[in-house]
Coordinates of C-alpha atoms in Angstrom, one line a residue:
X1 CA 38.7 -31.5 -22.0
X2 CA 39.3 -28.5 -24.6
X3 CA 37.8 -25.1 -24.0
X4 CA 34.9 -24.4 -26.2
X5 CA 35.8 -22.6 -29.6
X6 CA 34.7 -19.0 -30.3
X7 CA 33.6 -17.6 -33.6
X8 CA 35.6 -15.7 -36.0
X9 CA 33.1 -13.2 -37.8
X10 CA 33.6 -10.4 -40.5
X11 CA 31.3 -7.7 -39.9
X12 CA 30.3 -5.2 -42.5
X13 CA 29.1 -2.3 -40.6
X14 CA 27.6 1.1 -41.8
X15 CA 29.4 3.9 -41.4
X16 CA 28.1 7.6 -41.4
X17 CA 29.3 10.5 -39.4
X18 CA 25.4 12.4 -39.7
X19 CA 22.3 12.6 -41.5
X20 CA 24.1 15.1 -43.9
X21 CA 26.9 13.6 -44.7
X22 CA 27.4 10.2 -47.1
X23 CA 28.1 7.0 -45.1
X24 CA 29.8 4.1 -46.6
X25 CA 30.2 0.1 -45.3
X26 CA 33.8 -0.5 -43.5
X27 CA 34.8 -4.2 -42.3
X28 CA 35.7 -5.4 -39.3
X29 CA 37.2 -8.8 -38.3
X30 CA 36.2 -10.1 -34.8
X31 CA 37.7 -13.2 -33.4
X32 CA 37.0 -15.9 -30.1
X33 CA 33.2 -14.4 -30.0
X34 CA 31.5 -17.0 -27.7
X35 CA 28.0 -18.5 -28.9
X36 CA 26.4 -17.6 -25.7
X37 CA 27.1 -13.5 -25.9
X38 CA 24.3 -11.8 -27.3
X39 CA 24.7 -9.7 -30.4
X40 CA 24.9 -6.5 -28.2
X41 CA 27.4 -7.4 -26.3
X42 CA 29.4 -8.8 -29.3
X43 CA 29.4 -5.1 -30.5
X44 CA 30.6 -3.9 -27.0
X45 CA 33.2 -6.1 -27.3
X46 CA 34.6 -4.7 -30.8
X47 CA 34.1 -1.2 -29.7
X48 CA 36.5 -2.0 -27.0
X49 CA 38.9 -3.2 -29.4
X50 CA 38.8 -0.2 -31.1
X51 CA 39.0 2.0 -28.3
X52 CA 42.4 0.1 -27.4
X53 CA 43.3 0.7 -31.0
X54 CA 43.0 4.3 -30.9
X55 CA 39.8 4.5 -33.1
X56 CA 36.1 5.8 -32.8
X57 CA 33.8 3.4 -31.7
X58 CA 30.8 2.4 -33.8
X59 CA 27.7 4.6 -32.2
X60 CA 24.6 1.6 -31.4
X61 CA 21.4 2.4 -30.1
X62 CA 20.7 0.4 -26.6
X63 CA 19.0 1.0 -23.3
X64 CA 17.1 -2.0 -21.3
X65 CA 18.6 -4.8 -23.1
X66 CA 15.7 -7.2 -22.3
X67 CA 13.7 -6.9 -25.3
X68 CA 10.8 -4.0 -23.7
X69 CA 12.0 -0.7 -25.2
X70 CA 12.9 -1.4 -28.7
X71 CA 16.1 0.3 -28.8
X72 CA 18.7 -2.0 -30.0
X73 CA 17.1 -1.9 -33.4
X74 CA 19.8 -2.9 -36.0
X75 CA 19.1 -4.4 -39.8
X76 CA 21.3 -7.6 -39.7
X77 CA 21.8 -9.6 -43.0
X78 CA 18.8 -8.2 -44.3
X79 CA 16.3 -8.5 -41.6
X80 CA 15.2 -6.2 -38.8
X81 CA 16.6 -7.6 -35.5
X82 CA 18.5 -10.7 -37.4
X83 CA 17.7 -13.9 -38.1
X84 CA 16.1 -15.2 -35.5
X85 CA 12.2 -14.4 -35.2
X86 CA 9.9 -12.4 -32.1
X87 CA 13.1 -10.4 -30.8
X88 CA 14.6 -7.6 -30.6
X89 CA 18.3 -7.4 -31.5
X90 CA 19.4 -7.2 -27.7
X91 CA 17.8 -10.8 -27.7
X92 CA 19.6 -12.3 -30.5
X93 CA 22.7 -14.3 -29.5
X94 CA 26.0 -15.1 -31.5
X95 CA 24.7 -19.0 -31.7
X96 CA 22.6 -17.9 -34.7
X97 CA 25.8 -17.5 -37.1
X98 CA 28.3 -19.6 -38.1
X99 CA 32.4 -19.7 -37.6
X100 CA 33.7 -17.5 -40.7
X101 CA 30.4 -15.6 -41.7
X102 CA 30.1 -12.2 -42.7
X103 CA 27.4 -10.2 -40.9
X104 CA 26.1 -6.8 -42.8
X105 CA 24.9 -4.3 -39.7
X106 CA 22.7 -1.4 -41.1
X107 CA 20.8 1.4 -39.6
X108 CA 17.1 1.4 -40.0
X109 CA 16.2 2.7 -43.7
X110 CA 13.6 5.4 -43.6
X111 CA 13.0 8.6 -44.8
X112 CA 11.3 9.2 -41.6
X113 CA 14.0 7.6 -39.5
X114 CA 17.2 10.1 -40.5
X115 CA 20.4 8.5 -39.3
X116 CA 21.9 10.2 -36.6
X117 CA 25.1 8.6 -36.4
X118 CA 26.6 5.1 -37.5
X119 CA 23.7 2.3 -36.4
X120 CA 21.7 5.2 -34.7
X121 CA 18.4 6.6 -36.1
X122 CA 16.1 9.3 -34.8
X123 CA 12.8 8.0 -34.5
X124 CA 11.5 10.6 -32.5
X125 CA 8.7 10.6 -35.3
X126 CA 7.1 7.9 -33.7
X127 CA 6.7 10.3 -30.8
X128 CA 5.0 12.8 -32.7
X129 CA 2.5 10.7 -33.6
X130 CA 1.7 9.5 -30.2
X131 CA 1.5 13.1 -29.0
X132 CA -1.0 14.0 -31.9
X133 CA -3.5 11.4 -30.0
X134 CA -1.7 8.4 -28.6
X135 CA -3.7 9.2 -25.4
X136 CA -6.8 9.5 -23.6
X137 CA -7.8 12.8 -21.6
X138 CA -9.5 11.8 -18.2
X139 CA -11.6 13.7 -16.0
X140 CA -9.8 13.6 -12.7
X141 CA -12.4 16.2 -10.9
X142 CA -13.3 13.6 -8.1
X143 CA -16.5 12.3 -10.6
X144 CA -14.2 9.7 -11.9
X145 CA -16.2 5.9 -12.6
X146 CA -13.4 3.2 -11.2
X147 CA -12.2 1.4 -13.7
X148 CA -12.6 -2.1 -12.6
X149 CA -16.8 -0.9 -12.8
X150 CA -16.6 -0.9 -16.3
X151 CA -17.5 -4.1 -17.8
X152 CA -15.1 -5.1 -21.0
X153 CA -15.7 -8.2 -22.8
X154 CA -12.7 -10.7 -22.5
X155 CA -12.0 -10.6 -26.0
X156 CA -11.7 -7.3 -26.4
X157 CA -9.5 -6.6 -23.1
X158 CA -6.8 -9.4 -24.7
X159 CA -6.6 -7.7 -28.4
X160 CA -6.5 -4.4 -26.8
X161 CA -3.4 -5.8 -24.5
X162 CA -1.9 -7.7 -27.5
X163 CA -2.4 -4.4 -29.4
X164 CA -0.5 -2.4 -26.5
X165 CA 2.3 -5.2 -26.3
X166 CA 4.0 -2.7 -29.4
X167 CA 7.1 -1.0 -28.1
X168 CA 7.5 1.5 -31.0
X169 CA 10.7 0.1 -32.8
X170 CA 10.3 0.6 -35.7
X171 CA 11.0 -2.9 -37.4
X172 CA 7.7 -2.3 -39.0
X173 CA 8.5 0.6 -40.8
X174 CA 12.5 -0.7 -41.6
X175 CA 11.1 -3.8 -43.2
X176 CA 8.2 -2.3 -45.2
X177 CA 9.3 -1.9 -48.9
X178 CA 7.2 1.7 -48.6
X179 CA 8.4 2.8 -45.2
X180 CA 4.7 2.6 -43.7
X181 CA 4.3 3.0 -40.3
X182 CA 0.7 2.0 -40.5
X183 CA 1.6 -1.2 -38.0
X184 CA 2.5 1.1 -35.2
X185 CA -0.1 3.6 -35.9
X186 CA -2.9 0.8 -35.7
X187 CA -1.8 -0.9 -33.0
X188 CA -1.6 2.5 -30.6
X189 CA -5.1 3.2 -32.4
X190 CA -6.5 -0.3 -31.5
X191 CA -5.4 -0.6 -27.7
X192 CA -8.0 2.5 -26.9
X193 CA -10.9 1.9 -29.3
X194 CA -11.1 -1.6 -28.3
X195 CA -11.7 -0.3 -24.7
X196 CA -14.4 2.5 -23.4
X197 CA -12.1 4.5 -22.0
X198 CA -10.6 5.4 -25.4
X199 CA -13.9 5.6 -26.9
X200 CA -15.1 9.4 -25.9
X201 CA -12.1 10.6 -28.0
X202 CA -11.8 7.7 -30.6
X203 CA -12.6 9.8 -33.7
X204 CA -10.5 12.6 -33.4
X205 CA -7.5 10.4 -32.4
X206 CA -7.6 8.2 -35.5
X207 CA -8.0 11.3 -37.4
X208 CA -4.9 13.1 -35.9
X209 CA -2.4 10.6 -35.8
X210 CA -3.0 9.3 -39.4
X211 CA -2.6 13.3 -40.3
X212 CA 0.5 13.0 -38.2
X213 CA 1.7 9.9 -39.3
X214 CA 1.2 11.2 -43.2
X215 CA 2.9 14.3 -42.4
X216 CA 6.4 12.7 -40.9
X217 CA 6.4 11.2 -44.4
X218 CA 5.7 7.7 -43.6
X219 CA 4.6 5.7 -46.5
X220 CA 1.6 3.6 -47.5
X221 CA 0.6 0.1 -46.9
X222 CA 0.5 -1.9 -49.4
X223 CA -0.7 -5.5 -47.8
X224 CA 2.6 -6.9 -48.1
X225 CA 2.4 -8.6 -44.5
X226 CA 6.4 -8.2 -43.9
X227 CA 5.7 -5.9 -41.0
X228 CA 3.9 -8.7 -38.7
X229 CA 6.5 -11.1 -39.6
X230 CA 9.2 -8.9 -38.5
X231 CA 7.5 -7.7 -35.4
X232 CA 9.5 -8.8 -32.5
X233 CA 6.1 -8.6 -30.4
X234 CA 4.2 -10.3 -33.1
X235 CA 1.2 -7.1 -33.8
X236 CA -1.2 -8.2 -36.1
X237 CA -2.1 -6.7 -39.5
X238 CA -6.1 -7.2 -38.1
X239 CA -4.8 -3.7 -36.6
X240 CA -4.3 -2.0 -39.8
X241 CA -7.6 -2.8 -40.7
X242 CA -9.3 -1.7 -37.4
X243 CA -7.2 1.6 -37.7
X244 CA -8.8 1.9 -41.5
X245 CA -12.3 1.1 -40.5
X246 CA -11.9 3.8 -37.4
X247 CA -10.5 6.4 -39.8
X248 CA -13.3 5.7 -42.5
X249 CA -16.4 6.1 -39.8
X250 CA -14.1 9.3 -38.5
X251 CA -14.0 10.9 -41.8
X252 CA -18.1 10.0 -42.5
X253 CA -19.1 11.6 -39.4
X254 CA -16.7 14.7 -40.1
X255 CA -18.3 15.2 -43.3

């Protein structure tokens, strides 16, 4: 019985020293790639080959490799996280590609996500948006109410959990033609707006987070819906609508 044939691929990968230098695509050949390997494992093999040849390896982000952290974000053949749906790049497997195929690999493209090096981008803009209001302040003076004693309708709890599934990978920003972060911010606003614990600071939260989003240079939503399609966690556009309602109500209340 013959061994399973591996893939022979041509990789066009974006190389860029830092955010201030001009980048370009460089072409690499890789052979005998197992269809059972993940996309990141394929890049690991390529980097091992480059190191053995005395060349600089390709910088790319990764951490958990379990579809949880969202750090492995890559633009592959014109799609965020690649040709499969409902997954992050680390969950993409080489069986999704054909022998002899050319694969184009790029970093996220957004003014708010400057390139650090090669395929790595700085997504700290998301951290600053979260710091502006993506939290609740809890009174821990000893007079706190047990969370289980606060009734929450199941439908609201389910929607809040669905919104909280956002891993902040930035695929929504990379996919949006305007570089909008409204799906991300909408999800973070919604996960608190739907629960009683989050209502205390609701108005201040949405005003601060939207302001921070705008200051970071993210674009506006144009209701294309590409963000929802490419989101690895399937975050719904309903969260953007909820954020808009919360924002309008806060603005009216503010006068």
